XYZ file of C-alpha atoms in Angstrom:
72
model
C 227.082 150.066 -49.452
C 226.935 147.158 -47.081
C 223.682 145.276 -46.662
C 222.784 143.779 -43.291
C 219.058 143.272 -43.760
C 219.370 139.498 -43.455
C 221.741 139.744 -40.481
C 224.783 138.738 -42.529
C 227.507 141.080 -43.700
C 227.908 141.295 -47.447
C 230.676 142.733 -49.577
C 230.724 146.450 -50.250
C 229.577 147.640 -53.660
C 229.549 150.938 -55.528
C 226.306 152.627 -56.463
C 225.862 155.503 -58.923
C 223.032 157.566 -57.580
C 220.833 160.060 -59.343
C 217.448 161.571 -58.710
C 216.226 161.351 -55.108
C 219.241 159.332 -53.942
C 221.519 162.322 -54.555
C 220.105 163.607 -51.267
C 222.243 161.982 -48.551
C 219.381 161.797 -46.013
C 217.161 160.039 -48.568
C 219.944 157.589 -49.405
C 220.547 156.833 -45.716
C 216.816 156.207 -45.165
C 217.034 153.249 -47.553
C 220.723 152.293 -47.173
C 221.751 153.304 -43.623
C 225.347 152.128 -44.055
C 225.884 154.108 -47.263
C 229.002 156.262 -47.450
C 229.281 159.026 -50.029
C 232.543 158.766 -51.919
C 232.175 161.782 -54.187
C 231.084 162.780 -57.641
C 231.642 160.224 -60.353
C 231.309 160.000 -64.087
C 230.474 157.048 -66.259
C 232.383 157.772 -69.485
C 230.731 156.932 -72.808
C 227.284 156.601 -71.224
C 224.145 158.706 -71.084
C 220.892 158.467 -69.165
C 217.990 157.103 -71.166
C 214.382 157.043 -70.019
C 213.237 153.877 -71.767
C 210.028 153.131 -69.933
C 207.535 154.566 -67.445
C 207.380 153.296 -63.872
C 203.910 152.200 -62.845
C 204.904 152.956 -59.243
C 205.594 156.684 -59.648
C 204.257 157.182 -63.194
C 207.477 158.718 -64.432
C 210.414 157.852 -66.619
C 212.947 155.322 -65.331
C 216.534 156.529 -65.845
C 218.948 153.885 -67.100
C 222.642 154.352 -67.983
C 223.168 153.407 -71.638
C 226.463 152.942 -73.478
C 226.867 155.767 -75.986
C 230.036 156.848 -77.809
C 228.468 159.895 -79.466
C 230.233 163.183 -78.594
C 229.006 164.749 -75.358
C 226.788 167.849 -75.461
C 228.533 169.338 -72.392
């Protein structure tokens, strides 16, 4: 993603998306310069829902390092 909100180009960065940002139109509504690169995996991690967002009153997903065997 490249941010131009302040009028200055910034370096590209990679973003793992999940939830609503898996929808490309939703992602582009917030990050118009976003380019989908494909499906990725974050080995030895899992999603944890450690706290509740006051904004949407739901769990906040956070990648957490975890070396336990996968349940896949």
